[in-house]
């Protein structure tokens, strides 16, 4: 074993960063044995130096992150500060000054992953980011390495623990959205400002990263169709139950049947209770990967939190340090297919549409005519009515999303349709 330690700088010391520092200290001997050399934490960049950080030598604390990554003797920089800037500049500066980088920054990777990969390649450094996608769940490395010889056709999963907790509570307890969100906040699953989670931004960033790796093409967060869960109601959950389904916020990345394009989307969807994703409870994550030779693979586990995310960071740290010792680099960006990302309108899916209609003869015929005119085939219809008011629930066969959207717009123009109570896609069948 080499006795001279590999030097590590840590950018950020919040929930994840402090756990990374703790494990590096308490498991130092094990990490050294696995790497083949000791690792030494030589600097921790923070915004608030006065905060007490148990187990971290105060002498390591600095507010000058730029000076830390410019030292020139750093082997690996761990970036867990999040956001676009200054993280992007700090990472590229680290590459320029001889360091490889381990990051958990999904937002940055989904927005500027190509730029970061290009910088890493230019300077001969590693860029690893297992923790950016699904916490402790090994997913990036299996896609980049284990399945590198296979053809991945679909990635489908739950990649945000906050929204899964909320939807699970709505399903199991009958709670409304606001009540379930309050519980998630009280338990620490939701941030004080939960917008990134509940509006789907977090899941969309992860979907962009996964699609890029799986399909060997460049997918940015702006390419991902995004819908959150704020409009999901207790009535939607009950309707799903009536169909033998549950509601989940899904990230879905698919290769077109002809292989000429890909799609990436995040939205709530009904999935059958028989589907393995339906049993993913509380704040857990799970992802299905469908590959040509390997078939269906499922990855399951805690998708967020200090310890799970730190586990993924340290796994990357071990890999990058081993590469350093071997004077090699791991896999970089693979974007050779250059496949276009198709718009959501071209995605073929099923819909569950709940309508408030007048309770009188001929309404069902009018509604069915609209679906027929838009080229959308109806699978099932359920109607209930009383005292002049009625509800009509229509489940379609698979059709292009644009056709389904056109159907909804045409339905809104019918005099007999009082309103569209809910619209939700049906997946996993």
Coordinates of C-alpha atoms in Angstrom, one line a residue:
X1 CA 0.0 0.0 0.0
X2 CA 1.2 3.5 -0.8
X3 CA 1.8 5.5 2.4
X4 CA 1.5 9.0 0.9
X5 CA -2.2 9.9 1.3
X6 CA -4.4 11.1 -1.5
X7 CA -5.7 14.6 -0.7
X8 CA -9.4 15.3 -0.8
X9 CA -11.2 18.7 -0.6
X10 CA -14.8 18.9 0.3
X11 CA -17.1 21.7 -1.0
X12 CA -20.1 22.0 1.2
X13 CA -20.7 20.6 4.7
X14 CA -24.4 20.4 5.1
X15 CA -26.4 17.2 5.7
X16 CA -24.5 15.2 3.0
X17 CA -21.1 16.9 3.3
X18 CA -20.9 16.5 7.1
X19 CA -21.8 12.8 6.7
X20 CA -19.1 12.3 4.1
X21 CA -16.5 13.9 6.4
X22 CA -17.6 11.7 9.3
X23 CA -17.4 8.5 7.3
X24 CA -14.0 9.5 5.9
X25 CA -12.7 9.9 9.4
X26 CA -14.4 6.9 11.2
X27 CA -13.7 4.5 8.3
X28 CA -10.3 5.8 7.3
X29 CA -8.6 2.4 7.6
X30 CA -11.2 0.6 5.6
X31 CA -11.1 3.2 2.9
X32 CA -7.3 3.0 2.7
X33 CA -7.4 -0.8 2.4
X34 CA -10.0 -0.6 -0.4
X35 CA -8.2 2.1 -2.3
X36 CA -4.6 1.0 -1.8
X37 CA -3.6 4.3 -0.2
X38 CA -4.8 6.5 2.7
X39 CA -7.1 9.5 1.9
X40 CA -6.7 12.7 3.8
X41 CA -9.4 15.4 4.1
X42 CA -7.3 18.6 3.7
X43 CA -10.0 21.3 3.4
X44 CA -13.7 22.0 3.8
X45 CA -15.2 25.0 2.1
X46 CA -18.4 26.4 3.8
X47 CA -20.4 29.6 3.8
X48 CA -20.8 29.9 7.6
X49 CA -17.5 29.2 9.2
X50 CA -18.8 30.0 12.7
X51 CA -21.1 27.0 12.7
X52 CA -20.0 24.1 15.0
X53 CA -19.3 21.0 12.9
X54 CA -18.7 18.0 15.2
X55 CA -15.9 15.7 14.3
X56 CA -14.3 18.2 11.8
X57 CA -11.0 19.9 12.6
X58 CA -11.8 23.7 12.6
X59 CA -8.4 24.2 11.0
X60 CA -9.8 22.6 7.8
X61 CA -12.7 25.1 7.5
X62 CA -12.4 27.8 4.9
X63 CA -14.8 30.2 3.1
X64 CA -12.5 30.5 0.1
X65 CA -13.6 27.6 -2.1
X66 CA -11.8 28.9 -5.1
X67 CA -8.4 29.0 -3.3
X68 CA -9.0 25.5 -2.0
X69 CA -9.6 24.0 -5.5
X70 CA -6.7 26.0 -6.9
X71 CA -4.1 24.6 -4.5
X72 CA -2.6 22.2 -7.0
X73 CA -2.0 19.4 -4.6
X74 CA -5.6 18.2 -4.3
X75 CA -6.3 14.8 -5.9
X76 CA -10.1 14.7 -5.6
X77 CA -12.7 17.4 -5.0
X78 CA -16.0 16.4 -3.6
X79 CA -18.8 18.9 -4.5
X80 CA -22.0 18.8 -2.5
X81 CA -23.0 22.4 -2.5
X82 CA -25.6 22.1 -5.2
X83 CA -26.9 24.7 -7.7
X84 CA -25.3 26.0 -10.9
X85 CA -22.9 28.6 -9.7
X86 CA -20.4 28.7 -8.1
X87 CA -20.4 24.9 -8.4
X88 CA -19.8 24.9 -12.2
X89 CA -16.8 27.3 -12.0
X90 CA -15.4 25.4 -9.0
X91 CA -15.5 22.1 -10.7
X92 CA -13.9 23.3 -13.9
X93 CA -11.2 25.1 -11.8
X94 CA -10.6 21.8 -10.0
X95 CA -10.0 20.0 -13.3
X96 CA -7.6 22.7 -14.4
X97 CA -5.6 22.4 -11.2
X98 CA -5.2 18.6 -11.3
X99 CA -8.1 17.3 -9.3
X100 CA -10.8 14.8 -10.3
X101 CA -14.3 15.5 -9.1
X102 CA -17.1 13.6 -7.3
X103 CA -20.4 15.5 -7.4
X104 CA -23.9 15.0 -6.2
X105 CA -25.2 18.1 -8.1
X106 CA -28.1 16.8 -10.3
X107 CA -29.2 20.3 -11.3
X108 CA -25.8 21.2 -12.7
X109 CA -25.2 17.9 -14.4
X110 CA -28.7 18.0 -16.0
X111 CA -28.0 21.6 -17.3
X112 CA -24.3 21.6 -18.1
X113 CA -23.2 17.9 -18.0
X114 CA -21.7 18.1 -21.5
X115 CA -19.5 21.1 -20.6
X116 CA -18.3 19.4 -17.4
X117 CA -17.5 16.2 -19.2
X118 CA -15.6 18.1 -21.9
X119 CA -13.5 19.9 -19.3
X120 CA -12.8 16.6 -17.5
X121 CA -11.7 15.0 -20.8
X122 CA -9.6 18.1 -21.7
X123 CA -7.6 17.8 -18.5
X124 CA -7.6 14.0 -18.2
X125 CA -9.7 13.9 -15.0
X126 CA -12.6 11.9 -13.7
X127 CA -16.1 13.1 -13.2
X128 CA -18.2 10.8 -11.1
X129 CA -21.8 11.5 -9.9
X130 CA -23.6 8.4 -8.6
X131 CA -25.1 10.4 -5.8
X132 CA -26.8 12.8 -8.2
X133 CA -29.5 10.4 -9.3
X134 CA -30.9 8.1 -6.6
X135 CA -29.0 8.5 -3.3
X136 CA -27.5 5.2 -2.2
X137 CA -29.0 3.2 -5.1
X138 CA -26.2 2.1 -7.5
X139 CA -27.6 3.2 -10.9
X140 CA -25.2 5.5 -12.8
X141 CA -22.3 3.0 -12.6
X142 CA -24.4 0.0 -13.8
X143 CA -25.7 2.1 -16.7
X144 CA -22.3 3.5 -17.6
X145 CA -20.3 0.3 -17.1
X146 CA -22.2 -2.9 -16.4
X147 CA -24.7 -2.4 -19.3
X148 CA -22.2 -0.7 -21.6
X149 CA -22.3 -3.7 -23.9
X150 CA -26.1 -3.9 -24.0
X151 CA -28.8 -1.7 -25.5
X152 CA -31.1 0.0 -23.0
X153 CA -34.5 0.8 -24.3
X154 CA -36.4 2.1 -21.3
X155 CA -35.8 3.5 -17.8
X156 CA -38.9 3.8 -15.6
X157 CA -38.9 4.7 -12.0
X158 CA -39.6 6.7 -8.8
X159 CA -36.6 9.0 -8.3
X160 CA -37.9 11.5 -5.7
X161 CA -38.6 10.3 -2.2
X162 CA -40.5 13.4 -1.1
X163 CA -43.2 13.0 -3.7
X164 CA -43.4 9.3 -3.2
X165 CA -44.0 9.8 0.5
X166 CA -46.8 12.3 -0.1
X167 CA -48.5 10.1 -2.7
X168 CA -48.1 7.0 -0.5
X169 CA -49.7 8.8 2.5
X170 CA -52.6 10.0 0.3
X171 CA -53.1 6.5 -0.9
X172 CA -52.8 4.6 2.5
X173 CA -54.4 7.1 4.8
X174 CA -56.9 9.0 2.6
X175 CA -55.1 12.3 3.3
X176 CA -55.3 15.2 1.0
X177 CA -52.3 16.7 -0.8
X178 CA -51.8 19.5 1.7
X179 CA -52.1 17.3 4.8
X180 CA -49.6 14.7 3.3
X181 CA -47.2 17.5 2.5
X182 CA -47.4 18.8 6.1
X183 CA -46.5 15.4 7.4
X184 CA -43.6 15.1 5.0
X185 CA -42.3 18.4 6.1
X186 CA -42.7 17.6 9.8
X187 CA -40.7 14.3 9.3
X188 CA -37.9 16.1 7.4
X189 CA -38.8 14.5 4.0
X190 CA -39.8 17.8 2.4
X191 CA -37.8 21.1 2.4
X192 CA -39.3 24.3 3.8
X193 CA -39.7 25.2 0.1
X194 CA -40.7 21.9 -1.5
X195 CA -41.1 23.3 -5.0
X196 CA -38.2 21.5 -6.6
X197 CA -39.7 18.2 -5.4
X198 CA -43.4 18.6 -5.7
X199 CA -43.3 20.4 -9.1
X200 CA -41.0 17.7 -10.6
X201 CA -37.9 19.7 -11.1
X202 CA -35.7 17.3 -9.0
X203 CA -37.0 14.2 -10.8
X204 CA -36.7 15.9 -14.2
X205 CA -33.0 16.6 -13.6
X206 CA -32.5 13.0 -12.7
X207 CA -34.4 11.9 -15.8
X208 CA -32.2 14.0 -18.0
X209 CA -29.0 12.4 -16.5
X210 CA -30.4 8.9 -16.8
X211 CA -31.6 9.3 -20.4
X212 CA -28.2 10.7 -21.4
X213 CA -26.3 7.8 -20.0
X214 CA -28.8 5.1 -21.0
X215 CA -29.2 6.2 -24.6
X216 CA -25.7 7.6 -25.2
X217 CA -27.0 11.0 -26.2
X218 CA -27.2 14.5 -24.7
X219 CA -30.4 15.2 -22.8
X220 CA -30.8 18.4 -20.8
X221 CA -33.4 19.2 -18.2
X222 CA -35.1 21.5 -20.7
X223 CA -35.7 18.5 -22.9
X224 CA -37.7 16.7 -20.2
X225 CA -41.5 17.1 -20.1
X226 CA -42.3 17.9 -16.5
X227 CA -45.5 17.8 -14.4
X228 CA -45.6 17.8 -10.6
X229 CA -48.0 16.3 -8.1
X230 CA -49.7 19.5 -6.7
X231 CA -52.9 18.9 -8.7
X232 CA -53.3 15.3 -7.6
X233 CA -56.4 15.0 -5.5
X234 CA -57.8 12.4 -3.1
X235 CA -60.4 11.8 -5.8
X236 CA -57.7 10.9 -8.2
X237 CA -56.2 8.4 -5.7
X238 CA -59.7 6.9 -5.1
X239 CA -60.2 6.5 -8.9
X240 CA -56.9 4.8 -9.2
X241 CA -57.9 2.4 -6.4
X242 CA -61.1 1.7 -8.2
X243 CA -59.1 0.6 -11.2
X244 CA -56.7 -1.5 -9.2
X245 CA -54.0 1.1 -9.5
X246 CA -52.1 3.6 -7.4
X247 CA -50.6 7.0 -8.3
X248 CA -46.8 7.6 -8.5
X249 CA -44.6 10.4 -9.8
X250 CA -42.7 8.6 -12.5
X251 CA -39.6 9.4 -14.5
X252 CA -39.8 7.7 -17.9
X253 CA -37.0 7.7 -20.4
X254 CA -37.6 5.7 -23.6
X255 CA -36.0 4.9 -26.9
X256 CA -38.4 5.1 -29.8
X257 CA -39.5 1.8 -31.4
X258 CA -37.5 2.7 -34.6
X259 CA -34.5 3.7 -32.5
X260 CA -34.4 7.1 -34.2
X261 CA -35.2 9.3 -31.2
X262 CA -35.7 9.3 -27.4
X263 CA -38.2 10.8 -25.0
X264 CA -37.8 11.8 -21.4
X265 CA -40.7 12.8 -19.1
X266 CA -41.8 13.2 -15.5
X267 CA -45.4 13.2 -14.5
X268 CA -47.9 11.5 -12.1
X269 CA -49.3 8.3 -13.5
X270 CA -51.6 5.5 -12.4
X271 CA -49.8 2.1 -12.3
X272 CA -51.4 -1.3 -11.6
X273 CA -51.1 -2.6 -8.0
X274 CA -49.5 -5.7 -9.5
X275 CA -46.5 -3.6 -10.8
X276 CA -43.5 -3.8 -8.5
X277 CA -43.3 0.1 -8.5
X278 CA -46.7 0.2 -6.8
X279 CA -45.3 -1.4 -3.7
X280 CA -42.5 1.2 -3.3
X281 CA -43.5 3.0 -0.1
X282 CA -42.8 6.2 1.8
X283 CA -39.6 8.0 0.8
X284 CA -38.0 5.1 -1.1
X285 CA -36.9 5.1 -4.7
X286 CA -37.0 2.4 -7.3
X287 CA -36.0 2.3 -11.0
X288 CA -36.6 -0.3 -13.7
X289 CA -34.1 -0.6 -16.5
X290 CA -35.2 -2.5 -19.6
X291 CA -32.3 -3.7 -21.8
X292 CA -32.3 -5.8 -24.9
X293 CA -30.1 -8.6 -23.6
X294 CA -30.3 -8.2 -19.8
X295 CA -34.1 -7.8 -19.8
X296 CA -35.7 -6.1 -16.8
X297 CA -33.6 -5.0 -13.9
X298 CA -34.9 -3.2 -10.8
X299 CA -32.9 -1.0 -8.5
X300 CA -34.4 -0.2 -5.1
X301 CA -33.4 1.7 -2.0
X302 CA -33.3 5.0 -0.1
X303 CA -33.0 7.8 -2.6
X304 CA -32.1 10.7 -0.4
X305 CA -30.8 11.7 3.0
X306 CA -27.3 12.3 4.5
X307 CA -26.1 8.7 5.0
X308 CA -27.5 7.2 1.8
X309 CA -26.2 10.0 -0.4
X310 CA -22.8 10.0 1.4
X311 CA -22.6 6.2 0.7
X312 CA -22.8 6.9 -3.0
X313 CA -20.3 9.8 -2.8
X314 CA -17.8 7.6 -1.0
X315 CA -18.3 4.8 -3.5
X316 CA -17.3 7.3 -6.2
X317 CA -14.4 8.5 -4.1
X318 CA -13.0 5.0 -3.9
X319 CA -13.3 4.5 -7.6
X320 CA -11.7 7.8 -8.5
X321 CA -8.9 7.3 -6.0
X322 CA -8.2 3.9 -7.5
X323 CA -8.0 5.5 -10.9
X324 CA -5.6 8.1 -9.6
X325 CA -3.3 5.4 -8.3
X326 CA -3.4 3.5 -11.6
X327 CA -2.8 6.8 -13.5
X328 CA -6.1 6.2 -15.4
X329 CA -9.5 7.7 -15.8
X330 CA -12.9 6.0 -15.7
X331 CA -15.6 6.3 -18.4
X332 CA -16.5 9.8 -19.5
X333 CA -19.4 11.1 -21.5
X334 CA -20.8 8.7 -24.2
X335 CA -23.0 10.7 -26.6
X336 CA -22.1 9.2 -29.9
X337 CA -25.7 8.4 -30.9
X338 CA -26.7 12.1 -31.1
X339 CA -30.4 11.1 -31.0
X340 CA -33.0 13.9 -31.0
X341 CA -35.4 14.2 -28.1
X342 CA -39.0 14.0 -29.3
X343 CA -41.6 16.3 -27.8
X344 CA -44.2 15.0 -25.4
X345 CA -46.9 15.3 -28.1
X346 CA -45.3 12.3 -29.9
X347 CA -45.3 10.1 -26.8
X348 CA -47.8 7.2 -27.0
X349 CA -49.6 6.6 -23.7
X350 CA -52.9 5.9 -22.1
X351 CA -55.2 8.4 -20.3
X352 CA -57.6 8.3 -17.4
X353 CA -60.0 11.3 -17.8
X354 CA -62.7 12.2 -15.3
X355 CA -65.5 14.5 -16.5
X356 CA -68.3 16.3 -14.8
X357 CA -71.3 16.1 -17.2
X358 CA -75.0 16.7 -17.4
X359 CA -77.0 13.7 -16.4
X360 CA -79.2 13.3 -19.4
X361 CA -79.5 11.0 -22.5
X362 CA -77.0 11.3 -25.3
X363 CA -74.0 12.6 -23.2
X364 CA -72.0 9.4 -23.5
X365 CA -72.6 9.3 -27.2
X366 CA -71.3 12.9 -27.6
X367 CA -68.2 12.2 -25.6
X368 CA -67.5 9.0 -27.5
X369 CA -67.9 10.9 -30.8
X370 CA -65.2 13.4 -29.7
X371 CA -62.8 10.6 -28.9
X372 CA -63.5 9.0 -32.3
X373 CA -63.0 12.2 -34.2
X374 CA -59.6 12.7 -32.5
X375 CA -58.6 9.1 -33.3
X376 CA -58.4 8.0 -29.7
X377 CA -59.8 4.5 -28.9
X378 CA -61.8 4.1 -25.6
X379 CA -60.9 1.1 -23.4
X380 CA -63.5 1.5 -20.6
X381 CA -66.2 4.0 -19.5
X382 CA -67.8 4.3 -16.1
X383 CA -70.8 6.7 -15.5
X384 CA -72.6 7.7 -12.3
X385 CA -75.3 10.2 -12.0
X386 CA -77.9 11.8 -9.7
X387 CA -80.2 14.9 -9.6
X388 CA -79.1 16.2 -13.0
X389 CA -75.3 15.9 -12.4
X390 CA -73.1 13.0 -13.4
X391 CA -69.4 11.9 -13.6
X392 CA -68.0 10.1 -16.5
X393 CA -64.6 8.3 -16.2
X394 CA -63.0 7.3 -19.5
X395 CA -59.8 5.2 -19.8
X396 CA -58.3 5.2 -23.3
X397 CA -56.2 2.8 -25.2
X398 CA -52.6 4.0 -26.1
X399 CA -52.5 7.0 -28.4
X400 CA -50.2 9.9 -29.1
X401 CA -50.2 12.5 -26.3
X402 CA -51.1 15.2 -28.8
X403 CA -54.2 13.4 -29.8
X404 CA -55.2 12.9 -26.2
X405 CA -54.6 16.6 -25.5
X406 CA -56.7 17.5 -28.5
X407 CA -59.5 15.3 -27.2
X408 CA -59.5 17.0 -23.8
X409 CA -59.7 20.4 -25.5
X410 CA -62.6 19.3 -27.7
X411 CA -64.4 17.8 -24.7
X412 CA -64.2 21.2 -22.9
X413 CA -66.2 22.8 -25.7
X414 CA -69.2 20.4 -25.3
X415 CA -72.2 22.0 -23.6
X416 CA -72.9 18.8 -21.8
X417 CA -69.4 18.7 -20.2
X418 CA -69.5 20.9 -17.1
X419 CA -65.8 20.4 -16.4
X420 CA -62.7 18.2 -16.6
X421 CA -62.2 17.0 -13.0
X422 CA -58.9 15.2 -13.6
X423 CA -56.6 14.0 -16.3
X424 CA -53.9 11.4 -15.6
X425 CA -51.8 9.1 -17.7
X426 CA -51.8 5.3 -17.1
X427 CA -48.4 3.5 -17.2
X428 CA -46.8 0.2 -16.3
X429 CA -49.0 -2.1 -18.2

